[in-house]
mmCIF file of C-alpha atoms in Angstrom:
data_model
loop_
_atom_site.group_PDB
_atom_site.id
_atom_site.type_symbol
_atom_site.label_atom_id
_atom_site.label_comp_id
_atom_site.label_asym_id
_atom_site.label_seq_id
_atom_site.Cartn_x
_atom_site.Cartn_y
_atom_site.Cartn_z
ATOM 1 C CA MET A 541 -75.988 -10.561 57.761
ATOM 2 C CA VAL A 542 -75.015 -11.584 54.209
ATOM 3 C CA ALA A 543 -77.608 -9.213 52.731
ATOM 4 C CA ALA A 544 -76.275 -6.355 54.869
ATOM 5 C CA GLY A 545 -72.694 -7.138 53.846
ATOM 6 C CA LEU A 546 -73.614 -7.188 50.164
ATOM 7 C CA LEU A 547 -75.524 -3.919 50.546
ATOM 8 C CA ILE A 548 -72.483 -2.243 52.124
ATOM 9 C CA LEU A 549 -70.220 -3.624 49.399
ATOM 10 C CA ARG A 550 -72.568 -2.425 46.650
ATOM 11 C CA LEU A 551 -72.980 1.040 48.187
ATOM 12 C CA VAL A 552 -69.252 1.599 48.676
ATOM 13 C CA ILE A 553 -68.028 0.217 45.348
ATOM 14 C CA GLY A 554 -70.996 1.625 43.428
ATOM 15 C CA GLY A 555 -70.485 5.015 45.076
ATOM 16 C CA ILE A 556 -66.804 5.069 44.176
ATOM 17 C CA LEU A 557 -67.539 4.172 40.544
ATOM 18 C CA PHE A 558 -70.400 6.682 40.353
ATOM 19 C CA GLY A 559 -67.964 9.330 41.607
ATOM 20 C CA HIS A 560 -65.307 8.405 39.065
ATOM 21 C CA GLY A 561 -67.877 8.453 36.273
ATOM 22 C CA ALA A 562 -69.318 11.795 37.430
ATOM 23 C CA GLN A 563 -65.818 13.285 37.391
ATOM 24 C CA LYS A 564 -65.399 12.195 33.788
ATOM 25 C CA VAL A 565 -68.903 13.099 32.583
ATOM 26 C CA PHE A 566 -69.764 16.246 34.559
ATOM 27 C CA GLY A 567 -66.407 17.449 35.878
ATOM 28 C CA TRP A 568 -67.629 17.040 39.457
ATOM 29 C CA TRP A 569 -65.193 16.771 42.374
ATOM 30 C CA GLY A 570 -62.264 18.137 40.398
ATOM 31 C CA GLY A 571 -62.742 15.806 37.451
ATOM 32 C CA PRO A 572 -61.934 16.636 33.847
ATOM 33 C CA GLY A 573 -65.488 16.592 32.464
ATOM 34 C CA LEU A 574 -66.237 14.910 29.173
ATOM 35 C CA ALA A 575 -64.140 17.305 27.077
ATOM 36 C CA GLY A 576 -61.147 16.867 29.372
ATOM 37 C CA TRP A 577 -61.631 13.105 29.499
ATOM 38 C CA THR A 578 -61.741 13.001 25.700
ATOM 39 C CA GLN A 579 -58.442 14.912 25.639
ATOM 40 C CA ALA A 580 -56.998 12.383 28.090
ATOM 41 C CA MET A 581 -58.059 9.580 25.743
ATOM 42 C CA THR A 582 -56.283 11.409 22.923
ATOM 43 C CA ARG A 583 -53.100 11.641 25.030
ATOM 44 C CA MET A 584 -53.379 7.897 25.716
ATOM 45 C CA ARG A 585 -53.602 7.372 21.929
ATOM 46 C CA ILE A 586 -57.046 5.719 22.116
ATOM 47 C CA ARG A 587 -58.966 5.936 18.823
ATOM 48 C CA PRO A 588 -61.584 7.287 18.413
ATOM 49 C CA PRO A 589 -61.093 9.234 21.637
ATOM 50 C CA GLY A 590 -64.611 10.669 21.829
ATOM 51 C CA ALA A 591 -66.337 7.306 21.552
ATOM 52 C CA TRP A 592 -64.076 5.614 24.090
ATOM 53 C CA ALA A 593 -64.386 8.577 26.464
ATOM 54 C CA LEU A 594 -68.177 8.185 26.386
ATOM 55 C CA ILE A 595 -68.042 4.402 26.789
ATOM 56 C CA SER A 596 -65.641 4.475 29.729
ATOM 57 C CA ALA A 597 -67.212 7.450 31.520
ATOM 58 C CA PHE A 598 -70.780 6.203 31.224
ATOM 59 C CA GLY A 599 -69.668 2.640 32.001
ATOM 60 C CA GLU A 600 -68.395 3.860 35.363
ATOM 61 C CA LEU A 601 -71.284 6.270 36.005
ATOM 62 C CA GLY A 602 -74.034 3.871 34.920
ATOM 63 C CA GLY A 603 -72.337 0.820 36.380
ATOM 64 C CA GLY A 604 -71.978 2.622 39.700
ATOM 65 C CA ILE A 605 -75.641 3.661 39.777
ATOM 66 C CA LEU A 606 -76.858 0.170 38.854
ATOM 67 C CA LEU A 607 -74.580 -1.406 41.466
ATOM 68 C CA ILE A 608 -75.820 0.966 44.191
ATOM 69 C CA LEU A 609 -79.410 0.080 43.323
ATOM 70 C CA GLY A 610 -78.678 -3.610 42.870
ATOM 71 C CA LEU A 611 -80.423 -3.390 39.509
ATOM 72 C CA LEU A 612 -79.307 -5.536 36.569
ATOM 73 C CA THR A 613 -76.313 -6.332 38.728
ATOM 74 C CA PRO A 614 -74.490 -8.619 36.262
ATOM 75 C CA LEU A 615 -74.583 -5.826 33.660
ATOM 76 C CA ALA A 616 -73.295 -3.312 36.205
ATOM 77 C CA CYS A 617 -70.445 -5.638 37.135
ATOM 78 C CA ALA A 618 -69.577 -6.222 33.478
ATOM 79 C CA ALA A 619 -69.461 -2.477 32.735
ATOM 80 C CA ILE A 620 -67.245 -1.832 35.744
ATOM 81 C CA ALA A 621 -65.003 -4.822 34.974
ATOM 82 C CA GLY A 622 -64.450 -3.632 31.426
ATOM 83 C CA SER A 623 -63.527 -0.151 32.575
ATOM 84 C CA MET A 624 -61.130 -1.410 35.248
ATOM 85 C CA LEU A 625 -59.452 -3.943 32.948
ATOM 86 C CA VAL A 626 -58.835 -1.339 30.251
ATOM 87 C CA ALA A 627 -57.487 1.100 32.851
ATOM 88 C CA ILE A 628 -55.121 -1.564 34.173
ATOM 89 C CA MET A 629 -53.874 -2.597 30.740
ATOM 90 C CA LEU A 630 -53.485 0.864 29.216
ATOM 91 C CA VAL A 631 -52.472 3.002 32.166
ATOM 92 C CA HIS A 632 -51.548 1.263 35.401
ATOM 93 C CA LEU A 633 -49.853 -2.062 34.574
ATOM 94 C CA PRO A 634 -46.550 -0.537 33.407
ATOM 95 C CA LYS A 635 -46.339 1.397 36.690
ATOM 96 C CA GLY A 636 -46.346 -1.685 38.904
ATOM 97 C CA PHE A 637 -48.753 -2.793 41.610
ATOM 98 C CA TRP A 638 -48.849 -0.030 44.225
ATOM 99 C CA VAL A 639 -51.215 2.882 43.695
ATOM 100 C CA THR A 640 -48.669 5.282 45.208
ATOM 101 C CA LYS A 641 -46.636 4.820 42.025
ATOM 102 C CA GLY A 642 -49.684 4.947 39.727
ATOM 103 C CA GLY A 643 -50.063 1.165 39.748
ATOM 104 C CA TYR A 644 -53.112 -1.075 39.446
ATOM 105 C CA GLU A 645 -53.734 -1.855 43.137
ATOM 106 C CA PHE A 646 -56.962 0.226 43.295
ATOM 107 C CA ASN A 647 -58.365 -1.136 40.024
ATOM 108 C CA LEU A 648 -57.644 -4.716 41.088
ATOM 109 C CA SER A 649 -59.432 -4.095 44.406
ATOM 110 C CA ILE A 650 -62.502 -2.868 42.527
ATOM 111 C CA LEU A 651 -62.327 -5.929 40.231
ATOM 112 C CA GLY A 652 -62.187 -8.261 43.226
ATOM 113 C CA ALA A 653 -65.160 -6.595 44.884
ATOM 114 C CA ILE A 654 -67.359 -6.649 41.800
ATOM 115 C CA ALA A 655 -66.352 -10.235 41.041
ATOM 116 C CA ALA A 656 -67.654 -11.168 44.494
ATOM 117 C CA VAL A 657 -70.950 -9.355 43.872
ATOM 118 C CA ALA A 658 -71.256 -10.850 40.382
ATOM 119 C CA LEU A 659 -70.751 -14.389 41.708
ATOM 120 C CA VAL A 660 -72.885 -14.104 44.862
ATOM 121 C CA GLY A 661 -75.540 -11.719 43.567
ATOM 122 C CA PRO A 662 -76.693 -8.345 44.862
ATOM 123 C CA GLY A 663 -78.434 -9.695 47.956
ATOM 124 C CA ASP A 664 -81.953 -9.363 49.307
ATOM 125 C CA ASP A 665 -81.686 -5.577 49.710
ATOM 126 C CA SER A 666 -81.594 -4.887 45.978
ATOM 127 C CA LEU A 667 -83.952 -3.931 43.190
ATOM 128 C CA ASP A 668 -83.079 -7.189 41.455
ATOM 129 C CA ALA A 669 -84.537 -9.058 44.451
ATOM 130 C CA ALA A 670 -87.511 -6.714 44.872
ATOM 131 C CA LEU A 671 -88.417 -6.902 41.179
ATOM 132 C CA ARG A 672 -87.564 -10.618 40.989
ATOM 133 C CA ILE A 673 -85.033 -10.049 38.225
ATOM 134 C CA HIS A 674 -83.049 -13.228 37.773
ATOM 135 C CA LEU A 675 -80.845 -13.439 34.721
ATOM 136 C CA PRO A 676 -80.213 -17.018 33.567
ATOM 137 C CA GLU A 677 -77.100 -18.666 34.954
ATOM 138 C CA PRO A 678 -74.506 -19.621 33.767
ATOM 139 C CA ALA A 679 -75.496 -18.219 30.368
ATOM 140 C CA THR A 680 -75.466 -14.613 31.615
ATOM 141 C CA LEU A 681 -72.014 -15.022 33.140
ATOM 142 C CA ILE A 682 -70.657 -16.601 29.965
ATOM 143 C CA VAL A 683 -72.159 -13.953 27.658
ATOM 144 C CA LEU A 684 -71.011 -11.059 29.862
ATOM 145 C CA THR A 685 -67.518 -12.526 30.193
ATOM 146 C CA ILE A 686 -67.244 -12.768 26.415
ATOM 147 C CA ALA A 687 -68.588 -9.215 26.054
ATOM 148 C CA VAL A 688 -66.063 -7.843 28.562
ATOM 149 C CA ILE A 689 -63.186 -9.665 26.847
ATOM 150 C CA ALA A 690 -64.323 -8.392 23.438
ATOM 151 C CA GLY A 691 -64.694 -4.851 24.751
ATOM 152 C CA VAL A 692 -61.282 -4.873 26.403
ATOM 153 C CA ALA A 693 -59.715 -6.316 23.250
ATOM 154 C CA ALA A 694 -61.396 -3.630 21.145
ATOM 155 C CA ALA A 695 -60.150 -0.890 23.466
ATOM 156 C CA LEU A 696 -56.620 -2.272 23.497
ATOM 157 C CA GLY A 697 -56.682 -2.723 19.728
ATOM 158 C CA SER A 698 -57.847 0.840 19.179
ATOM 159 C CA ARG A 699 -54.694 2.299 20.657
ATOM 160 C CA LYS A 700 -52.641 4.194 18.109
ATOM 161 C CA PRO A 701 -49.004 3.060 18.023
ATOM 162 C CA ALA A 702 -46.510 5.452 19.565
ATOM 163 C CA GLU A 703 -44.685 7.621 17.107
ATOM 164 C CA ALA A 704 -41.124 6.517 16.462
ATOM 165 C CA PRO A 705 -38.568 9.018 17.736
ATOM 166 C CA LYS A 706 -37.196 11.209 14.997
ATOM 167 C CA THR A 707 -33.558 10.639 14.237
ATOM 168 C CA GLU A 708 -31.212 12.979 12.524
ATOM 169 C CA THR A 709 -29.469 11.796 9.403
ATOM 170 C CA ALA A 710 -25.975 12.876 8.546
#
C-alpha cells in the first residue's frame, strides 16, 4: 500500500507542477507562455528576468515530469522546492497564509508533499526503482539542500530594489 500511496502522491503533485510549468513555458491552460512569464518576472523586479523565467518555468515543468516518472526523484524534489520557496518569499509571504488572499498555503502544501517524497523515496512503482537508481544518502540530501538554499538566495538577491517614490520639492 505504501508504493501505491507514493505513486498517487507523485502523480498528483507531479501533474500539478507539470501543469504550472507548461503554463509558463507553452502558454497552455491559460498560462502566460515564456514571453508573458518573463514579463511577470520583470514586474516582480527579478534580474535578469529572462534567465529566472527559464529557470523557474523549466524547474516546475521538468521537476513535475521527473516526479511523475519517479526518475531522479531527489533532483525533481529539489527543483520543485526551489521554485516553491522563491514563490513564497517573493510573491505570497506578504499576502499571508490563505490562498484566497494570494497567500502561501498552496506552495507550502506542495513543499510538504515533496518533502515527504524526498525523505521516503519514490516507491517501488518508479523508474528509480526499476532502473535501480539509488543516489547516496545522506550526501545527496545535503548537497541538494545546499543547492536549493543557494538558488533561493540567488533569486532573492537578484531582485531589483523598489524605486523610491518621487517627491516634489518646493
